[in-house]
Short mmCIF file of C-alpha atoms and ligand atoms in Angstrom, two decimals:
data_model
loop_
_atom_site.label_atom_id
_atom_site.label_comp_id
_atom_site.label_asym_id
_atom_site.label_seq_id
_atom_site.Cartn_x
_atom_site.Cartn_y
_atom_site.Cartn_z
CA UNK M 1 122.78 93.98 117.99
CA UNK M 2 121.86 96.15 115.06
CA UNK M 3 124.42 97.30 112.29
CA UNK M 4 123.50 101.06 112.85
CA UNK M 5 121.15 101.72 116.42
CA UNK M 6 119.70 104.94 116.56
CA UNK M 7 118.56 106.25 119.77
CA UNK M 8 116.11 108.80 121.10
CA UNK M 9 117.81 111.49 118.41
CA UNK M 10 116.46 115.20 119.11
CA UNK M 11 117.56 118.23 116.77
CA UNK M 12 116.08 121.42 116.98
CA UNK M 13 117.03 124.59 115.46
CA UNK M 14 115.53 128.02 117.33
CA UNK M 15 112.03 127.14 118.32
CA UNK M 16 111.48 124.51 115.44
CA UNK M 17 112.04 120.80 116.34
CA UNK M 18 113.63 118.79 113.30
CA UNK M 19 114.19 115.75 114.99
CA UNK M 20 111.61 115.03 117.97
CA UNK M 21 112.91 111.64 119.89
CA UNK M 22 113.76 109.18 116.86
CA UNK M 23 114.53 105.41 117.49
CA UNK M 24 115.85 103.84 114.19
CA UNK M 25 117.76 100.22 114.22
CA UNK M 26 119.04 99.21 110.40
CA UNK M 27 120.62 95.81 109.82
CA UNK M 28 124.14 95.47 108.18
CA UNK M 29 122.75 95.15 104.08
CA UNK M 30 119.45 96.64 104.92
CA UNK M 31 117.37 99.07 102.00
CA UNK M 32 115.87 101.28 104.46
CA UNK M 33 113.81 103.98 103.12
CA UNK M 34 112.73 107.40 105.09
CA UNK M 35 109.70 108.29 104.16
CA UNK M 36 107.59 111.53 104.53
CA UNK M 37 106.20 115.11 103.34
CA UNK M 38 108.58 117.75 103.06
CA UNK M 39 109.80 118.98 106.79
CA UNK M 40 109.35 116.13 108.38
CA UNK M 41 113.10 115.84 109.68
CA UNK M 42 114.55 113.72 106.66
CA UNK M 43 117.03 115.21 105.60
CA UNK M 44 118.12 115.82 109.42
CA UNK M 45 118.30 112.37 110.07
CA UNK M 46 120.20 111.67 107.30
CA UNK M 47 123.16 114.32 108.00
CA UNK M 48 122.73 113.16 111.42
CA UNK M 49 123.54 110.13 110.08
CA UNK M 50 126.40 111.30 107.93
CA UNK M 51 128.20 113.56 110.59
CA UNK M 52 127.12 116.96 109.06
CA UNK M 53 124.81 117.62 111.96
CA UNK M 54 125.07 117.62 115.53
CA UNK M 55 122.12 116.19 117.36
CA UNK M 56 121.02 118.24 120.25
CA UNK M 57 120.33 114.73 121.98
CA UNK M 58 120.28 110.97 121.59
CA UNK M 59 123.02 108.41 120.25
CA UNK M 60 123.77 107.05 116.94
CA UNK M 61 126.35 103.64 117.09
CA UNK M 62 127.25 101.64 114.15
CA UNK M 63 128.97 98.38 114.50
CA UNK M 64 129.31 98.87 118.18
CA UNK M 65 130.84 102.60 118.13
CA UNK M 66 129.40 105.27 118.69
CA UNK M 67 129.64 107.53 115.96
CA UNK M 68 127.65 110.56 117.34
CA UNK M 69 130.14 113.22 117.16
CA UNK M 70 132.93 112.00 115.04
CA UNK M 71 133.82 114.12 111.86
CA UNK M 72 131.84 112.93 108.33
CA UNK M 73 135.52 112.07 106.70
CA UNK M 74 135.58 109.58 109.70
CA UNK M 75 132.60 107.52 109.23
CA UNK M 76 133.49 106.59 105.85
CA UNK M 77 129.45 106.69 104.66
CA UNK M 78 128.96 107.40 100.88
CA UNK M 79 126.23 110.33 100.02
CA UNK M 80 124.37 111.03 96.72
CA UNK M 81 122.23 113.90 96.53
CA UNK M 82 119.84 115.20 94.21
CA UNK M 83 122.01 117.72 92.87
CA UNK M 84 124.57 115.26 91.28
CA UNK M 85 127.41 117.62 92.74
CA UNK M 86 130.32 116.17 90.09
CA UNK M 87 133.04 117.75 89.68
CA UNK M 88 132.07 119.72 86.10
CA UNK M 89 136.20 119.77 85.12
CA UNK M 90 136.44 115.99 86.14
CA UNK M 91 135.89 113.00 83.63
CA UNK M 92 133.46 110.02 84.29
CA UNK M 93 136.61 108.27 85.36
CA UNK M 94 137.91 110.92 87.31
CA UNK M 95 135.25 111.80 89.33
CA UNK M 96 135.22 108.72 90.52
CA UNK M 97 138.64 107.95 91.04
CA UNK M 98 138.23 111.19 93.25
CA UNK M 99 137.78 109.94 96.99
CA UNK M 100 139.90 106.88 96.11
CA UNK M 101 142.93 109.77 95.27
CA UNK M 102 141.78 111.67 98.87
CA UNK M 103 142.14 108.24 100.45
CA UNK M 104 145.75 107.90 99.05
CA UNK M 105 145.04 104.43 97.31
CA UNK M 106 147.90 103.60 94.59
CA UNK M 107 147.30 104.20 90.62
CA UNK M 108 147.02 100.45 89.53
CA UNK M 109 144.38 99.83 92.75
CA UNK M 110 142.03 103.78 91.74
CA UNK M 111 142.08 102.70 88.03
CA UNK M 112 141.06 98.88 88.91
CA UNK M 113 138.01 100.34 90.97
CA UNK M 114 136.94 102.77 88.48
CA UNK M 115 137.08 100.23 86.21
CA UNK M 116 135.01 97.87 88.21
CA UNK M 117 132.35 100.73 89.27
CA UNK M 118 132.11 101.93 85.67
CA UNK M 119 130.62 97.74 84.76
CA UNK M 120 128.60 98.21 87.85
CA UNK M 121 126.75 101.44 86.83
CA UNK M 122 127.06 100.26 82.97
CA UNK M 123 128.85 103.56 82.12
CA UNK M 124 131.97 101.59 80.64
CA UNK M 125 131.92 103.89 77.44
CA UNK M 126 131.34 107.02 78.91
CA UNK M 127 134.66 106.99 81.02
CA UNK M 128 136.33 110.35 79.52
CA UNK M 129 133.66 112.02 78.97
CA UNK M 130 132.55 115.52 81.53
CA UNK M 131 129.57 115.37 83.16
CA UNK M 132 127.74 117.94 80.79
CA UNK M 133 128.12 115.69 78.49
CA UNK M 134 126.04 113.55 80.09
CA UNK M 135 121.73 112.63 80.72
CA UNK M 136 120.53 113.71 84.61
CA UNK M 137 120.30 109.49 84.85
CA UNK M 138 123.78 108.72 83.57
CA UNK M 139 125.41 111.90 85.94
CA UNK M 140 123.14 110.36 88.99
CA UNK M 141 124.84 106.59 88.64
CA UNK M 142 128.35 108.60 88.23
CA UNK M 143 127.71 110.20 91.74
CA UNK M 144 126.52 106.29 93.05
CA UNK M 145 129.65 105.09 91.07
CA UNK M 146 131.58 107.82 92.73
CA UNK M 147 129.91 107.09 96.46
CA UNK M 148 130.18 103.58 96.12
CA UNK M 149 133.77 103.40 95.14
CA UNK M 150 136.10 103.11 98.18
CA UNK M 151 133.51 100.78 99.77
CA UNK M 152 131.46 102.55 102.39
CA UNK M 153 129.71 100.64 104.97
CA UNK M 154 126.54 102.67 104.30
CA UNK M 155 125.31 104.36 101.44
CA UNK M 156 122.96 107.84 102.09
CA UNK M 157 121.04 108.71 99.75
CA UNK M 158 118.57 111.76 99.72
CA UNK M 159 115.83 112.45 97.44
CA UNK M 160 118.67 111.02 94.58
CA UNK M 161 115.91 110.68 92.01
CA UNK M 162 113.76 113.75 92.20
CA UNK M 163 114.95 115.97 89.66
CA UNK M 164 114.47 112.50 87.33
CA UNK M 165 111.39 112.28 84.95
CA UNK M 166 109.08 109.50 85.52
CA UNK M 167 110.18 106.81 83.19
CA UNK M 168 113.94 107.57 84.09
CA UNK M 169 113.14 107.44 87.75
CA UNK M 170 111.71 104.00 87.64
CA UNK M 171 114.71 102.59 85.84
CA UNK M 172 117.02 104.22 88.48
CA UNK M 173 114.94 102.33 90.69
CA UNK M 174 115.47 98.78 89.58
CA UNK M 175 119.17 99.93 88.77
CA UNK M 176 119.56 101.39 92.86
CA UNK M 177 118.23 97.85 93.78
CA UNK M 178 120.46 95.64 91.86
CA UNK M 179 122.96 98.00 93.04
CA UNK M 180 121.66 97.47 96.56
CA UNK M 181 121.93 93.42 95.38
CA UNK M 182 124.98 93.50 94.44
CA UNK M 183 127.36 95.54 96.74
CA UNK M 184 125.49 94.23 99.66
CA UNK M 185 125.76 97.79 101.28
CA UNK M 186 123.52 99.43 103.96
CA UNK M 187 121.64 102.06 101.85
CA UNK M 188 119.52 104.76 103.62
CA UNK M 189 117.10 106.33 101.27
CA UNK M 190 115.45 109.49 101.51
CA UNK M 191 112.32 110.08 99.30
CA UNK M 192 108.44 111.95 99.96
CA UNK M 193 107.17 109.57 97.16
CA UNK M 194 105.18 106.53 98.26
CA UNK M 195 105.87 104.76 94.98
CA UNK M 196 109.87 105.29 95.00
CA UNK M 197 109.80 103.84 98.85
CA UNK M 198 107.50 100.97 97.67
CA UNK M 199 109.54 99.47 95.02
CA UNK M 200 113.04 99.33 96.60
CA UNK M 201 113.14 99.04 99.99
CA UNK M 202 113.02 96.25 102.39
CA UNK M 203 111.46 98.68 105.05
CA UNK M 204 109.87 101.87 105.46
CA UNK M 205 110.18 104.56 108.36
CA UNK M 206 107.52 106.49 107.74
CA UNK M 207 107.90 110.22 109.20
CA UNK M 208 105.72 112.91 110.05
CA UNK M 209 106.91 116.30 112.08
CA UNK M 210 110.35 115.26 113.83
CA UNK M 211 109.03 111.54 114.24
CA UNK M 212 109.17 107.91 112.96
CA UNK M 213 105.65 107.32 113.24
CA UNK M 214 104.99 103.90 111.45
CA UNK M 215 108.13 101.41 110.11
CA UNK M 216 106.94 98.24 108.50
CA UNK M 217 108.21 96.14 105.46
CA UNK M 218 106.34 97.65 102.06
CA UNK M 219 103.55 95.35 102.28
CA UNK M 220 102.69 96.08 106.05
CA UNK M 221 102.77 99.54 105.50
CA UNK M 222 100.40 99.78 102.88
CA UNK M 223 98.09 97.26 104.42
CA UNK M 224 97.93 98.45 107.49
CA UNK M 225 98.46 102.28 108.19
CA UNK M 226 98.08 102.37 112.07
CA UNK M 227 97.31 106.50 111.96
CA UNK M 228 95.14 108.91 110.12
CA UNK M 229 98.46 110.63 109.06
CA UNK M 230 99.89 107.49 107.30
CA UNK M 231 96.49 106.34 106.36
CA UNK M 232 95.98 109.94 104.44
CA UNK M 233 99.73 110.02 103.58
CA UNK M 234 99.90 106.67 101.37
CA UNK M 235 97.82 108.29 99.09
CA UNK M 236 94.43 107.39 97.36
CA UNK M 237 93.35 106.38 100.63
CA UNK M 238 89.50 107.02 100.90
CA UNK M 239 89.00 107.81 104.95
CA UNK M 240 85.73 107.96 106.02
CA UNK M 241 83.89 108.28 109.60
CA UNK M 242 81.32 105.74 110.64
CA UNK M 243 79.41 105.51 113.93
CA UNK M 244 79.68 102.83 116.66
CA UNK M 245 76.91 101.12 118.75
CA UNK M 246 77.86 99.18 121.42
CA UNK M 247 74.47 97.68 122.54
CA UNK M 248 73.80 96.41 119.33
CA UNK M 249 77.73 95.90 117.57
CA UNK M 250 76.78 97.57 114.85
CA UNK M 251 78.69 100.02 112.73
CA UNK M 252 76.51 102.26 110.50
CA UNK M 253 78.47 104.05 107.31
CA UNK M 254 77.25 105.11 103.55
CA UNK M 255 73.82 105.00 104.91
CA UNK M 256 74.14 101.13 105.95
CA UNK M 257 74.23 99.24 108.84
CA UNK M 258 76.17 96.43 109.05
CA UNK M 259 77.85 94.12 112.05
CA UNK M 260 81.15 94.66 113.09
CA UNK M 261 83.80 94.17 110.49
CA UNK M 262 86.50 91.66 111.68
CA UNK M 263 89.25 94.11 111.61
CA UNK M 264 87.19 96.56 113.76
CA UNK M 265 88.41 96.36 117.31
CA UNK M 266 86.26 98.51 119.73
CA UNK M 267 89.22 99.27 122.18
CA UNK M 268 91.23 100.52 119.65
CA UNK M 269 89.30 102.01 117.40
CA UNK M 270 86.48 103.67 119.24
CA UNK M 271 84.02 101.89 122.09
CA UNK M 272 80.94 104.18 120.91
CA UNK M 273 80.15 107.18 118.66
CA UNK M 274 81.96 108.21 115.92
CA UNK M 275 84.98 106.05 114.52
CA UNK M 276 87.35 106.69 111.25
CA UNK M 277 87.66 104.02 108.50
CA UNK M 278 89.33 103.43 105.60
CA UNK M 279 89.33 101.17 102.36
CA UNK M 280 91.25 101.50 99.45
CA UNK M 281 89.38 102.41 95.94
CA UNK M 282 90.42 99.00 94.12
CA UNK M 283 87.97 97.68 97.33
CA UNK M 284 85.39 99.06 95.87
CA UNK M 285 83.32 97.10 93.46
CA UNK M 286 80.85 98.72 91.21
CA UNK M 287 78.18 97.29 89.15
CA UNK M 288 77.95 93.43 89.29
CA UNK M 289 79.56 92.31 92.11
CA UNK M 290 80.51 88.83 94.52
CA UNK M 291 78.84 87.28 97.23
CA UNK M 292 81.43 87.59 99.52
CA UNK M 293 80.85 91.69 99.07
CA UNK M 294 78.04 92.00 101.71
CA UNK M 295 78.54 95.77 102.20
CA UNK M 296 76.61 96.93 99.72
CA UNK M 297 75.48 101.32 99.39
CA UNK M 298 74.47 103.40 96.35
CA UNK M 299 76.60 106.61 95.35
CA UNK M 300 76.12 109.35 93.02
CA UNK M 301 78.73 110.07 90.77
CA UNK M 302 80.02 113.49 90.69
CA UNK M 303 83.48 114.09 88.62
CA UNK M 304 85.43 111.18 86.27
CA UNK M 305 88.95 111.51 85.29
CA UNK M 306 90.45 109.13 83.07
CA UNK M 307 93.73 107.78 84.63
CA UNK M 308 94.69 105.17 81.78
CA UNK M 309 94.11 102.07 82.68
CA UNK M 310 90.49 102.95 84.54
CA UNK M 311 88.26 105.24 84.87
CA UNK M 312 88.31 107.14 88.58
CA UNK M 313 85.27 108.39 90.07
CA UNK M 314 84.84 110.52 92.70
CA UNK M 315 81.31 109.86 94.08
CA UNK M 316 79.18 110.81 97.41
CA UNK M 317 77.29 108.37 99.42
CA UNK M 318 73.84 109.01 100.69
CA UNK M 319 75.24 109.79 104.45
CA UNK M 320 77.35 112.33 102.19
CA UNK M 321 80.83 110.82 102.13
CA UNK M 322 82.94 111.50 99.37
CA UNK M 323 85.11 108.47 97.86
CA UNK M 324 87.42 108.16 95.01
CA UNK M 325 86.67 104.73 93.14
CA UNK M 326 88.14 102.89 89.90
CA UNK M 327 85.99 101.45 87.19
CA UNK M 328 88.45 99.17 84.89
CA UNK M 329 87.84 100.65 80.91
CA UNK M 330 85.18 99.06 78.49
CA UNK M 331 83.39 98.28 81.98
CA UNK M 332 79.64 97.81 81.51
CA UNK M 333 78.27 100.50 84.30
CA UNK M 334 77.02 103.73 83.70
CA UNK M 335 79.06 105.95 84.39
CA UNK M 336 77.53 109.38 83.89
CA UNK M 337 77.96 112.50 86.25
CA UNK M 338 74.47 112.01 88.36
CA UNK M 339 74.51 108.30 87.25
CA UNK M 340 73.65 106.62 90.86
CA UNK M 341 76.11 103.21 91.61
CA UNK M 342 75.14 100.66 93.35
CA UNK M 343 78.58 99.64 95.13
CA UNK M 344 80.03 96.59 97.61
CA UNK M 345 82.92 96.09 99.87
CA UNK M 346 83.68 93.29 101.79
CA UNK M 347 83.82 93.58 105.25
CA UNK M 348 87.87 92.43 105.53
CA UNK M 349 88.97 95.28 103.28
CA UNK M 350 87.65 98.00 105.56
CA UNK M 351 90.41 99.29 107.94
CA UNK M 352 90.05 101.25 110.79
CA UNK M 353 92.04 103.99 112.74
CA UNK M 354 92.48 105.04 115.97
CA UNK M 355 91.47 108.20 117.09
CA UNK M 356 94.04 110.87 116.82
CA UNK M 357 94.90 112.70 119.29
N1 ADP U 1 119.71 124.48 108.91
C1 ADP U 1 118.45 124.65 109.34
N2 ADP U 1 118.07 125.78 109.97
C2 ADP U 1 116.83 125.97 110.42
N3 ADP U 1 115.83 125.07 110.28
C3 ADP U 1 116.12 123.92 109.66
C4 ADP U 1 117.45 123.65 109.14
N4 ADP U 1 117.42 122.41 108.59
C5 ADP U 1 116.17 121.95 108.72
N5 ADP U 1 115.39 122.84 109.35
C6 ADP U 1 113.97 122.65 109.71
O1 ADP U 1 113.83 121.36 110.28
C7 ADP U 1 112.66 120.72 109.79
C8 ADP U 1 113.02 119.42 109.11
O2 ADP U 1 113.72 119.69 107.94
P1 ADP U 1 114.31 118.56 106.98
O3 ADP U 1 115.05 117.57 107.80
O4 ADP U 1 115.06 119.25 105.90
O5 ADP U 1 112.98 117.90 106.41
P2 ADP U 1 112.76 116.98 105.11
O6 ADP U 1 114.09 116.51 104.63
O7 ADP U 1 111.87 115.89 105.59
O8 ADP U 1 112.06 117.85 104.11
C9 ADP U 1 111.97 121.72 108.89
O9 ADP U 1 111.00 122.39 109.64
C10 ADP U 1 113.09 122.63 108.47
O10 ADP U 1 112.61 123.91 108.18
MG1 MG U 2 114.94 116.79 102.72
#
């Protein structure tokens, strides 16, 4: 049986529908992350999760009980926010000797723990001092520190990283991990970022409008987006539509025809007429290119942005398609607005969706 089951949960508030019939099993010393634009019923879940809101319908048990409608302060689950929400009066130390003095634990056991959850965050020498006094990163592993402390058997955390710029964010990231690594707790992640969910968690519920509508390790995920909504969602997708003949298996896109790509499966994807594909823009190879890349098209290029470490091009086919594509720097191709690419795929990296409905 799973550590936490979640079953058929519905939340709706007036006419809007937060939660829309979500399924969810997490095993004990999972890194589950939710995943999705903003509405999609995060949040919801997660203070479902937490106690601080009452499902409408549907169960959530962890460990065997059900823990549907018992009060927050019961469930014992640890929460970080964005908002740090420290106490501003409080010390390091204090702050999180703070639930450990609610729970009624004695002096030489609270100073101990903060002791141990300062090494853990690395905020040894920063015990006395107030939370102004310290960066967004440093108050963000106080509030872990602080959630952490009295050894919760899950740890919520929603959108924790947000208000974090980029470079802090993806230390936070390895730091949440080893965290994750070392406590051997159940975290619960909230985030709309593809990249954040990517690099921590084991798996992924992906939502979109009340509903879980893809979960998959990282990997899976990203390889193999089973909607248009995930497909456009895990961004930098290029989606495309192509056109199906039965009699003759072919599949005619970018003003080519070619034979049915293996991952192209008629009864899924579309016996006849019009079908959606997708392939990713590192796919793409421009200029010189392998054998193995027998879907070959020209495109015109028609905007470059430098991104760094490549050049991206947007660029329209001749059937009028518009893809995004990456040219590594110092690459030999021209690479002009007008400039006309000759281009290649192979047939394995094109993906395609079902139709949605
Ligand atoms: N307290 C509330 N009152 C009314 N509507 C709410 C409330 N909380 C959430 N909602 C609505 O429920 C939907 C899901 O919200 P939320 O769970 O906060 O999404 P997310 O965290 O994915 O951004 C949204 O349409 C939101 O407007
Ligand atoms: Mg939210």
């Amino acid at each position: 049986m799973a550590f936490l089951d979640i079953r058929m949960l519905r939340k709706t508030y007036g006419s809007a529908v937060a939660l829309d019939g979500v399924d969810l099993t997490v095993q004990a010393g999972e890194f589950v992350t939710l995943l999705g634009p903003s509405g999609s019923g995060k949040t919801t879940l997660l203070m479902s999760i937490a106690g601080f809101t009452r499902p409408d319908e549907g169960g959530i048990v962890v460990d065997g009980n059900d823990v549907t409608f018992m009060d927050p302060e019961d469930r014992d689950f640890g929460l970080v926010f964005q908002g740090y929400a420290l106490f501003p009066h409080l010390s390091v130390a204090e702050n999180i000797a703070f639930p450990l003095k609610v729970r009624k634990w004695d002096k030489a056991r609270i100073a101990a723990k903060v002791e141990e959850m300062l090494r853990l965050v690395d905020l040894t020498d920063y015990a006395s001092r107030k939370p102004k006094q310290l960066s967004g990163g440093q108050q963000q592993r106080v509030a872990i520190a602080r959630a952490l402390a009295y050894g919760p058997r899950i740890l919520l955390l929603d959108e924790p990283l947000s208000a974090l710029d980029r470079n802090l964010r993806e230390s936070m990231q390895r730091e949440l991990k080893r965290l994750h690594q070392e406590t051997g707790v159940t975290f619960i992640f909230v985030t709309h970022d593809q990249e954040e969910a990517y690099a921590m968690s084991d798996r992924i519920a992906v939502f979109h409008a009340g509903r879980i509508v893809q979960i998959g390790a990282p990997r899976e995920i990203y390889a193999n987006p089973q909607s248009l909504f995930v497909a456009g969602f895990l961004g930098g997708n290029n989606i495309f539509k192509a056109r199906h003949a039965s009699a003759d298996g072919t599949l005619t896109f970018f003003g080519n025809a070619c034979s049915r790509p293996p991952r192209f499966n008629p009864a899924v994807h579309g016996k006849e007429g019009e079908v959606i594909g997708w392939v990713r823009p590192e796919d793409i190879a421009v200029g010189d290119t392998d054998a193995a890349a027998t879907i070959r098209f020209d495109a015109t290029v028609v905007d470059i942005s430098f991104v760094g470490s490549a050049e991206k091009l947007t660029v329209t086919t001749t059937d009028g398609q518009e893809l995004t594509l990456q040219v590594p720097m110092h690459s030999a191709v021209d690479i002009r607005p007008g400039a006309v690419l000759r281009c290649a795929v192979k047939p394995e990296a094109i993906g395609f969706l079902p139709p949605d409905i």
